[in-house]
Coordinates of C-alpha atoms and ligand atoms in Angstrom, one line a residue:
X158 CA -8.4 -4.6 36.7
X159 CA -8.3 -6.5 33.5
X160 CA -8.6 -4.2 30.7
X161 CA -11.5 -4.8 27.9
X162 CA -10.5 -5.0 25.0
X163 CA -11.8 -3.0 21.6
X164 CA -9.4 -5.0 19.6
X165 CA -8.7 -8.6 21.5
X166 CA -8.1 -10.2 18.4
X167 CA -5.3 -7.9 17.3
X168 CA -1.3 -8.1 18.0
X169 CA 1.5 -6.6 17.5
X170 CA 2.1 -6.2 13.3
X171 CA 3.9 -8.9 11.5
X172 CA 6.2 -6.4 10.0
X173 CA 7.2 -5.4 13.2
X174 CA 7.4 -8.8 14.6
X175 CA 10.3 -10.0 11.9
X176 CA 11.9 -7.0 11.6
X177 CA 12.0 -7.0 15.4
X178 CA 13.3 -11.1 15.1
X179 CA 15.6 -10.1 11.9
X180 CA 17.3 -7.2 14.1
X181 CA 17.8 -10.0 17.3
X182 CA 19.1 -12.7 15.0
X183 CA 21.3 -10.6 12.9
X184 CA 19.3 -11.8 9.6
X185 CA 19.1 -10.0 6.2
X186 CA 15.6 -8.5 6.7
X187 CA 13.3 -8.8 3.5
X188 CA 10.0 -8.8 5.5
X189 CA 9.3 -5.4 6.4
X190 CA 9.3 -3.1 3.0
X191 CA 11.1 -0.2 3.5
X192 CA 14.2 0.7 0.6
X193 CA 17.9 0.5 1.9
X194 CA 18.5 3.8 0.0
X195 CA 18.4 7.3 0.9
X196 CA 15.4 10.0 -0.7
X197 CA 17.0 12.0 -3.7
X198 CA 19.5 14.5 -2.0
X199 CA 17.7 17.9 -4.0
X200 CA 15.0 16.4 -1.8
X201 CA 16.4 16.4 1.6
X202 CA 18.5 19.3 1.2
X203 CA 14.7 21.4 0.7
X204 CA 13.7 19.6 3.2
X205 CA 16.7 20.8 5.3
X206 CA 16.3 24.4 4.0
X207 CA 12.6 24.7 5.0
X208 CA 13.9 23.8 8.6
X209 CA 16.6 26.2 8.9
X210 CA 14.0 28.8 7.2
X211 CA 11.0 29.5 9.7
X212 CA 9.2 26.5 8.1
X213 CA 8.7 25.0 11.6
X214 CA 4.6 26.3 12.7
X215 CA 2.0 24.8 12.2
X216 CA 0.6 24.0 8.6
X217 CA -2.8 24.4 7.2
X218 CA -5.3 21.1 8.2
X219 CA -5.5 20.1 4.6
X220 CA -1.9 20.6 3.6
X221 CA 0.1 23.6 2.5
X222 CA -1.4 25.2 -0.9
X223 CA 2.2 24.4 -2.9
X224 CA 2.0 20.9 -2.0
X225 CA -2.1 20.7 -2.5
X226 CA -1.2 22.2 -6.2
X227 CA 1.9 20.4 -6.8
X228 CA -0.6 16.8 -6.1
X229 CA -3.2 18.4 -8.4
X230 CA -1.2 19.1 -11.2
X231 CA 0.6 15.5 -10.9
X232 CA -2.8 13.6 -10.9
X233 CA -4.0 15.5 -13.8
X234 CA -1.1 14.7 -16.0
X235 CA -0.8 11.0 -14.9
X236 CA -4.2 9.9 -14.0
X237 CA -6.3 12.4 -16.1
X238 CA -8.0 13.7 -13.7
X239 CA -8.8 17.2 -13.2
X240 CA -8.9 17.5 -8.7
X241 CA -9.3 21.0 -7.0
X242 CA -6.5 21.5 -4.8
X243 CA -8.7 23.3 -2.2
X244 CA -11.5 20.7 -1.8
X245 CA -10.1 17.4 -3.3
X246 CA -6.7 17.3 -1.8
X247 CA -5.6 16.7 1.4
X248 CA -1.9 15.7 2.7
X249 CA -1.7 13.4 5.3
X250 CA 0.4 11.6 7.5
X251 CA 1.7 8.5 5.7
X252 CA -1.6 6.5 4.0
X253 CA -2.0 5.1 7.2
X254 CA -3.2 7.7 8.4
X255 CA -5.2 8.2 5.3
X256 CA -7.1 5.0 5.4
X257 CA -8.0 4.9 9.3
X258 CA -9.3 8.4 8.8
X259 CA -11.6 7.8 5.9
X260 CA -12.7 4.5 7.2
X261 CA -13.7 6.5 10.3
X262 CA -15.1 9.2 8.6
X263 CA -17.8 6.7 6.5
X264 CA -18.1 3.6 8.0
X265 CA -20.9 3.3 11.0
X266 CA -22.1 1.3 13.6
X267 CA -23.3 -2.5 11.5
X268 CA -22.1 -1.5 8.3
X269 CA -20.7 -4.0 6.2
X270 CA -16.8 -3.5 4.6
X271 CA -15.6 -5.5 1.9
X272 CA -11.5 -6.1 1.8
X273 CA -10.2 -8.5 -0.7
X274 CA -7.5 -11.2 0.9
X275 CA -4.5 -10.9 1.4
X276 CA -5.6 -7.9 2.9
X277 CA -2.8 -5.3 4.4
X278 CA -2.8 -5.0 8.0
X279 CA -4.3 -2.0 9.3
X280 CA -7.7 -2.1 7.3
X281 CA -9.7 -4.3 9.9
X282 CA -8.9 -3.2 12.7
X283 CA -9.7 0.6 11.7
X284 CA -12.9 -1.0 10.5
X285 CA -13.4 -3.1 14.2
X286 CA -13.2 0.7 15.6
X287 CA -15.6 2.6 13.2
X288 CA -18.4 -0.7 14.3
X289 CA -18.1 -1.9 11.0
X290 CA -17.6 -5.6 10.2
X291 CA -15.2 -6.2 7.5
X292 CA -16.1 -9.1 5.0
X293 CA -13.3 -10.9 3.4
X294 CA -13.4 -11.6 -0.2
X295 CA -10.1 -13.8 -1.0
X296 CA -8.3 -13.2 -4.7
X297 CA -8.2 -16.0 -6.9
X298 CA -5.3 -17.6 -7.7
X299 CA -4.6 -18.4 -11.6
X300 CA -4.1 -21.3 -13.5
X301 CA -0.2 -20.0 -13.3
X302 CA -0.5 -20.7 -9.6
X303 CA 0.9 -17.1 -9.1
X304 CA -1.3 -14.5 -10.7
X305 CA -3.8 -13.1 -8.0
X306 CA -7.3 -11.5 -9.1
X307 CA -10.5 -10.4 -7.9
X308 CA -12.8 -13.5 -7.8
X309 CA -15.7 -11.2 -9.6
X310 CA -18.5 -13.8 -8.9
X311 CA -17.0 -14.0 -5.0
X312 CA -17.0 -10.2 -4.8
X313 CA -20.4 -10.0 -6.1
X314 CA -21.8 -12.2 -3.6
X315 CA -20.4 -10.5 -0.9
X316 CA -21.8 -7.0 -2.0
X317 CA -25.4 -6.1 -0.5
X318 CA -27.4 -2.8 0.9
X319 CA -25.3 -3.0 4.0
X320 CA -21.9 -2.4 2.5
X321 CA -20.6 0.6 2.6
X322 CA -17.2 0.5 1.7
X323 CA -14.9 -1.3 -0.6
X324 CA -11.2 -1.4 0.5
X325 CA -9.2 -1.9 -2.4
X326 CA -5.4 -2.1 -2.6
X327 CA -3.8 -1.9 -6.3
X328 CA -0.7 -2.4 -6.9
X329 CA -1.4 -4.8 -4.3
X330 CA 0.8 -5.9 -1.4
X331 CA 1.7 -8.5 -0.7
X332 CA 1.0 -10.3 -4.2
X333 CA 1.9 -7.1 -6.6
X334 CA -1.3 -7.7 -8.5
X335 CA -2.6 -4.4 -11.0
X336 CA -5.9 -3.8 -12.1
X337 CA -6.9 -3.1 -16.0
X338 CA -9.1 -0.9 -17.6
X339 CA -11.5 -3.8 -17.8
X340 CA -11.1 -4.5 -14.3
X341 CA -12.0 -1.1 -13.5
X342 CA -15.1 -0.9 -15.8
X343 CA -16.2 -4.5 -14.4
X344 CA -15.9 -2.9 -11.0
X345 CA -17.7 -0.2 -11.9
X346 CA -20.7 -2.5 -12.9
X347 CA -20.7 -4.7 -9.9
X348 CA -21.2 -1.2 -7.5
X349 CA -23.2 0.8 -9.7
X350 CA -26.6 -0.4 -8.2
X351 CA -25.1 -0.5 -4.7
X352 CA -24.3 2.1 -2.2
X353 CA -20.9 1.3 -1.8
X354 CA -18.1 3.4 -1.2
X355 CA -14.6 2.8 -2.1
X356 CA -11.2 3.4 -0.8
X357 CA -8.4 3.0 -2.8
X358 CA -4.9 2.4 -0.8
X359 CA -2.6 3.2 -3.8
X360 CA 0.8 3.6 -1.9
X361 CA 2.7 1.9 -4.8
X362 CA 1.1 3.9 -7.7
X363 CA 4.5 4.4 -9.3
X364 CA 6.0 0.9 -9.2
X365 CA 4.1 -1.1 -12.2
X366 CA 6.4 -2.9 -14.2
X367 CA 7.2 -4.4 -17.7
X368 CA 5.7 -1.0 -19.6
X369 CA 2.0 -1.2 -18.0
X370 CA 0.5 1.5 -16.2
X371 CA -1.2 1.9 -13.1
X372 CA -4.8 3.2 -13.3
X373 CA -6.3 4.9 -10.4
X374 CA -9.6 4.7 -9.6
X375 CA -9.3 9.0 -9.8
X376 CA -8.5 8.2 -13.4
X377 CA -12.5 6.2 -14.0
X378 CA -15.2 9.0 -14.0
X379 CA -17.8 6.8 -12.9
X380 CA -15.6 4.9 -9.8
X381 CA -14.1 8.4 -9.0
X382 CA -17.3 10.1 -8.0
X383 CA -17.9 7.4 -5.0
X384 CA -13.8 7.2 -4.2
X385 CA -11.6 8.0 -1.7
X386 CA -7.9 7.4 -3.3
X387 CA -4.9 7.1 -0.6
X388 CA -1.0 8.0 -1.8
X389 CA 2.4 7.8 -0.1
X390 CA 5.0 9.6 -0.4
X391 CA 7.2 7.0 1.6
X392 CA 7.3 4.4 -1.0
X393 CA 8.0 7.0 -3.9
X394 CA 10.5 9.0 -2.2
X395 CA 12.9 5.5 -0.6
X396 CA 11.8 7.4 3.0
X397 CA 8.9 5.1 4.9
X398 CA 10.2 6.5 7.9
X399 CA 8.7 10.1 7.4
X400 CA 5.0 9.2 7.2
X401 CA 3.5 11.6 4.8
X402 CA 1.6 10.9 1.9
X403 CA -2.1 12.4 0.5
X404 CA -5.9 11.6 0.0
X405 CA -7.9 12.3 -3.1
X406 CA -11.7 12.7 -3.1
X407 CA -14.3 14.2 -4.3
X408 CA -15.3 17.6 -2.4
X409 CA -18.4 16.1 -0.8
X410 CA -16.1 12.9 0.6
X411 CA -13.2 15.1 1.2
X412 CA -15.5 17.3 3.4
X413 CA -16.4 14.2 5.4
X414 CA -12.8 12.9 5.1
X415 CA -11.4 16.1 6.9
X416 CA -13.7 16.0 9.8
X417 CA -12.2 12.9 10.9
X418 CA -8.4 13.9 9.8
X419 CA -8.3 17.4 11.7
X420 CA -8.8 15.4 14.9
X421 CA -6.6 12.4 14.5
X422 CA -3.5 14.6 13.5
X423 CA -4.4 18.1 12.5
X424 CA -1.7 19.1 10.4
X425 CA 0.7 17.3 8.8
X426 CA 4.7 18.0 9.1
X427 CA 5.3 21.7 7.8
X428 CA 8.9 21.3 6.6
X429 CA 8.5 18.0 4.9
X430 CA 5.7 19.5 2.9
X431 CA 7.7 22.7 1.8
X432 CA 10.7 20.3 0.9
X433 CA 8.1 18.3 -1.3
X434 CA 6.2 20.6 -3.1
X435 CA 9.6 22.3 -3.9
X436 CA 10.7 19.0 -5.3
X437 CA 8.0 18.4 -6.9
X438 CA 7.5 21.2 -9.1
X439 CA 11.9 21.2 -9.7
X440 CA 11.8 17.4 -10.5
X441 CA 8.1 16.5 -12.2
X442 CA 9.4 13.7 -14.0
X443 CA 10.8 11.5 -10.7
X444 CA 7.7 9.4 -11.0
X445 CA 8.8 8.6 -14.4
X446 CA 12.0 6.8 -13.3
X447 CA 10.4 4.9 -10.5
X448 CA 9.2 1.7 -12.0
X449 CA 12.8 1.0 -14.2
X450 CA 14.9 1.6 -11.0
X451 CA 12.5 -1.1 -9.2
X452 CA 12.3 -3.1 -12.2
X453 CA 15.8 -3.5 -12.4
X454 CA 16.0 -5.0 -8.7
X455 CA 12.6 -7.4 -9.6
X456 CA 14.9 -8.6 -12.4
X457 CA 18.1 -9.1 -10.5
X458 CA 16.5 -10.8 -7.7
X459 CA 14.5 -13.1 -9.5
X460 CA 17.5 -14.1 -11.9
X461 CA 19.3 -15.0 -8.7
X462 CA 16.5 -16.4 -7.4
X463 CA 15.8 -19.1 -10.4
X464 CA 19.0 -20.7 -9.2
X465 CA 17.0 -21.7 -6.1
X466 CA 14.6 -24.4 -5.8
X467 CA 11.7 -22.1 -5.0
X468 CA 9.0 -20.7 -7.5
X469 CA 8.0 -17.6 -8.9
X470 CA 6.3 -15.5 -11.1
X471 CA 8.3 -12.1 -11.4
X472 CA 5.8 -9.9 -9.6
X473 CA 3.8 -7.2 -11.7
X474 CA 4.4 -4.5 -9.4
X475 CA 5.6 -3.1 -5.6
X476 CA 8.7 -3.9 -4.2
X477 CA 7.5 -6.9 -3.4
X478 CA 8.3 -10.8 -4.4
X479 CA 5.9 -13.5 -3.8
X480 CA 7.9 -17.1 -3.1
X481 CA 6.0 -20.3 -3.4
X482 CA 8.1 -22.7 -1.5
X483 CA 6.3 -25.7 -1.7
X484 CA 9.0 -27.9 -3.5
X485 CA 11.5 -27.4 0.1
X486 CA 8.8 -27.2 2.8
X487 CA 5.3 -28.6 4.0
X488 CA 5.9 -26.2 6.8
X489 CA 2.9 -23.6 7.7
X490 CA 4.3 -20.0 6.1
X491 CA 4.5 -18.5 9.6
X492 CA 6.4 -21.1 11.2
X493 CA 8.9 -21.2 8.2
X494 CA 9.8 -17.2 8.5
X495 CA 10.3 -17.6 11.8
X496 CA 12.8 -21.0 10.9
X497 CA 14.7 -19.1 7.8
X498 CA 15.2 -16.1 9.9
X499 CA 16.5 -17.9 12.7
X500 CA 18.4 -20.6 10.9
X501 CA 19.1 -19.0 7.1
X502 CA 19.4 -15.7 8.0
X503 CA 16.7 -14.3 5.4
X504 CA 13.1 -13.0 7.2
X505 CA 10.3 -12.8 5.3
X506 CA 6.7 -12.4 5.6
X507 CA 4.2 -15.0 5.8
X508 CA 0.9 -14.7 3.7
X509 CA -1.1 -16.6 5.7
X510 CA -1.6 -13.4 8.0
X511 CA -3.3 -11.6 5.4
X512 CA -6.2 -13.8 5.5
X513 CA -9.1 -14.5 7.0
X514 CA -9.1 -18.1 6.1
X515 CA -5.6 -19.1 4.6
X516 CA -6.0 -20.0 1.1
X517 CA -2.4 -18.7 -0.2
X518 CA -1.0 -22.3 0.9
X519 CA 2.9 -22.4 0.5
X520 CA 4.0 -18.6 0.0
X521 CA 6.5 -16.1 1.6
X522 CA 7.2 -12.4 0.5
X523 CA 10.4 -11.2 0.1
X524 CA 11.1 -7.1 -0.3
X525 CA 13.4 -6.3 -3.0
X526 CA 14.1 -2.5 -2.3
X527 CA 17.9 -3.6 -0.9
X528 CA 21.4 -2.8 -2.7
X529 CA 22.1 -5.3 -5.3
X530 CA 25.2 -7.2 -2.4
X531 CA 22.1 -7.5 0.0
X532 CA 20.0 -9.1 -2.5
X533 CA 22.8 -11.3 -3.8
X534 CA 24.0 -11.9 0.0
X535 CA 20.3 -13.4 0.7
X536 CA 19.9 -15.3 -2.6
X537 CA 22.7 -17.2 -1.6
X538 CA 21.8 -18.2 1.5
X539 CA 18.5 -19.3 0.2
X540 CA 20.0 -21.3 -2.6
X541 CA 21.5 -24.0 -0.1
X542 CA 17.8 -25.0 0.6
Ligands
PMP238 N1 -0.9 0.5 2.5 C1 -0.1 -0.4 2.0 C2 -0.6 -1.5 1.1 C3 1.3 -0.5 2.4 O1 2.1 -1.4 2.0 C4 1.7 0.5 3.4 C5 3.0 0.5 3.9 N2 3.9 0.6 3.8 C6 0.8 1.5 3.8 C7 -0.5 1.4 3.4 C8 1.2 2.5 4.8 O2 1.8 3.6 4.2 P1 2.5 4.8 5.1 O3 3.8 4.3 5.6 O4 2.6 5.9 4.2 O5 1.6 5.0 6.3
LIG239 N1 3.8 -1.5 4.4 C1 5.0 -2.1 4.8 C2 5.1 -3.6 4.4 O1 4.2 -4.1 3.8 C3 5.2 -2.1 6.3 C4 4.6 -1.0 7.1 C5 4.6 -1.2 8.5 O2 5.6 -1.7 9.0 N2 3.5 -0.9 9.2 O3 6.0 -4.2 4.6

């Protein structure tokens, strides 16, 4: 019996598609992000500690109180933002996680969602599921051919009395766009009159480069009150593979937020979170360090990079490099990583994917979070193009 469908339009993920083709071609794999160094050892040796030390049951639904606290305090020192640990903070597992469950918890049967393209991955089709339909609002591209931003008049076109949810995803992957304080306020305008909600996917809060900041939408009073802000600790710790990270909400979206989490996972790994809250309150100032480590990396792979004949803005943020190769290829951005990790031994990711309609023309995104030999390694093989 053929099965129906809920989501005949979806397939497996890019990311694991190229890393799957990087691991059966042998190529240096810069599609999928994930960092090719290890979480700080003080970090893993908690970790390991908790696990040898009855930290193995069960933990509360919303998160152990040490990590809760440990988030709260955090947010409040970098964002400005007083949360309540009880009812505002809730630990999850990984942001994916995060975002399914709050799109589930809010969106309904008809309502309208509002993602800006490129648009990561898993936003639709958690919005397909809920009954929502997700409109797509694409970035504009600047006059520097590389700087993406929020078309204002585009997204205020798009917003109506159905929409009941903004996805937005700052620092934004894959273009490693960063929003202002004037961005925020203008935001703030364009819902105020609107029942939207938003949710904020802010897995790489801590990677913003050349001495900006990132500003959560926690941080704007007037924003915060209708938010729902997703973290991960996977980017922040070099450890995607252990799927933790946090939501931040007000208590009346938090209550609404949990309803939906204690059934799609319960609890969250009990160890892990002993581990981090340990670390966090030993080592506050980690964050701190974050966006010069990555920095470094941006620089050293786009110095190497300038000796190719592809273009490039250094990107503003993530671990993430957007690659316009237009000057070596006419080729369709899918096709070409497909071609490069086949024949140059370099995957990437394709932009195209991200979009509803492609608009992104000639681009490819590299990941940067690789030892400096990888990133010189793949460079080179680029540079014969
Ligand atoms: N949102 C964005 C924009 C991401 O890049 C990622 C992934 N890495 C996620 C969400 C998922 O994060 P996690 O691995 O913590 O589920
Ligand atoms: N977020 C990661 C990326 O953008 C991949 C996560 C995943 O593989 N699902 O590459």
């Amino acid at each position: 019996m053929e099965v129906s469908s809920k989501l005949p339009d979806v397939g497996t993920t890019i990311f694991t598609v190229m890393s799957q083709l990087a691991t059966d071609t042998g190529a240096i794999n810069l599609s999928q992000g994930f960092p090719s160094f290890d979480p700080p050892a003080a970090l893993t040796d908690r970790i390991a500690w908790h696990l040898r030390h009855g930290g193995n049951q069960y933990a509360p639904m919303s998160g152990i109180v040490q990590l809760r606290e440990a988030i709260a305090e955090k947010t409040a020192r970098l964002q400005g933002r007083a949360v309540h640990s009880d009812d505002e903070v809730t630990v999850c597992t990984g942001a994916t996680e995060g975002l399914f469950s709050a799109i589930q918890a809010l969106v309904r049967p008809g309502d309208e969602v509002i993602v800006f393209d490129p648009a990561y991955d898993s936003y639709e089709p958690a919005v397909t599921l809920a009954g929502g339909i997700t409109q797509h609002v694409p970035l504009t591209i600047a006059d520097n051919d590389s700087d993406f931003c929020i078309d204002w008049q585009r997204f205020e076109d798009a917003i109506n009395a159905r929409t009941r949810l903004v996805i937005l995803n700052f620092p934004h992957n894959p273009t490693g766009a960063i929003l202002s304080a004037a961005d925020l306020d203008r935001l703030a305008d364009v819902v105020r009159d609107t029942p939207a909600y938003l949710l904020s996917d802010e897995v790489y809060e801590h990677i913003v480069f050349d001495g900006k900041r990132h500003l959560s939408l926690a941080a704007h009073d007037e924003l915060w009150s209708r938010s729902i802000v997703i973290c991960s600790f996977g980017k922040t710790f070099h450890a995607t593979g252990w799927k933790i990270g946090y939501c931040l909400a007000p208590a009346k979206l938090t209550r609404e937020f949990r309803k939906v989490h204690q059934f799609t996972t319960f609890a969250v790994s009990t160890p892990m979170q002993h581990g981090l809250a340990d670390y966090l309150q030993s080592e506050p100032a980690f964050y701190e360090t974050l966006s010069a480590f990555y920095q470094q990396k941006r620089d050293l792979f786009c110095s190497l990079l300038a000796d190719t004949r592809l273009s490039f803005e250094p990107s503003r943020s993530t671990f993430f490099q957007i690659v316009n190769y237009a000057t070596v290829s006419d080729e369709r951005d899918v096709d070409l990583a497909i071609q490069w990790t086949r024949e140059i031994g370099v995957a990437s990711i394709p932009i195209s994917v991200f979009c509803k309609r492609p608009f992104t023309g000639t681009r490819l995104r590299f990941c940067f979070a690789k030892d400096d030999a990888t990133l010189t390694e793949a460079v080179g093989r680029l540079a014969g193009l």
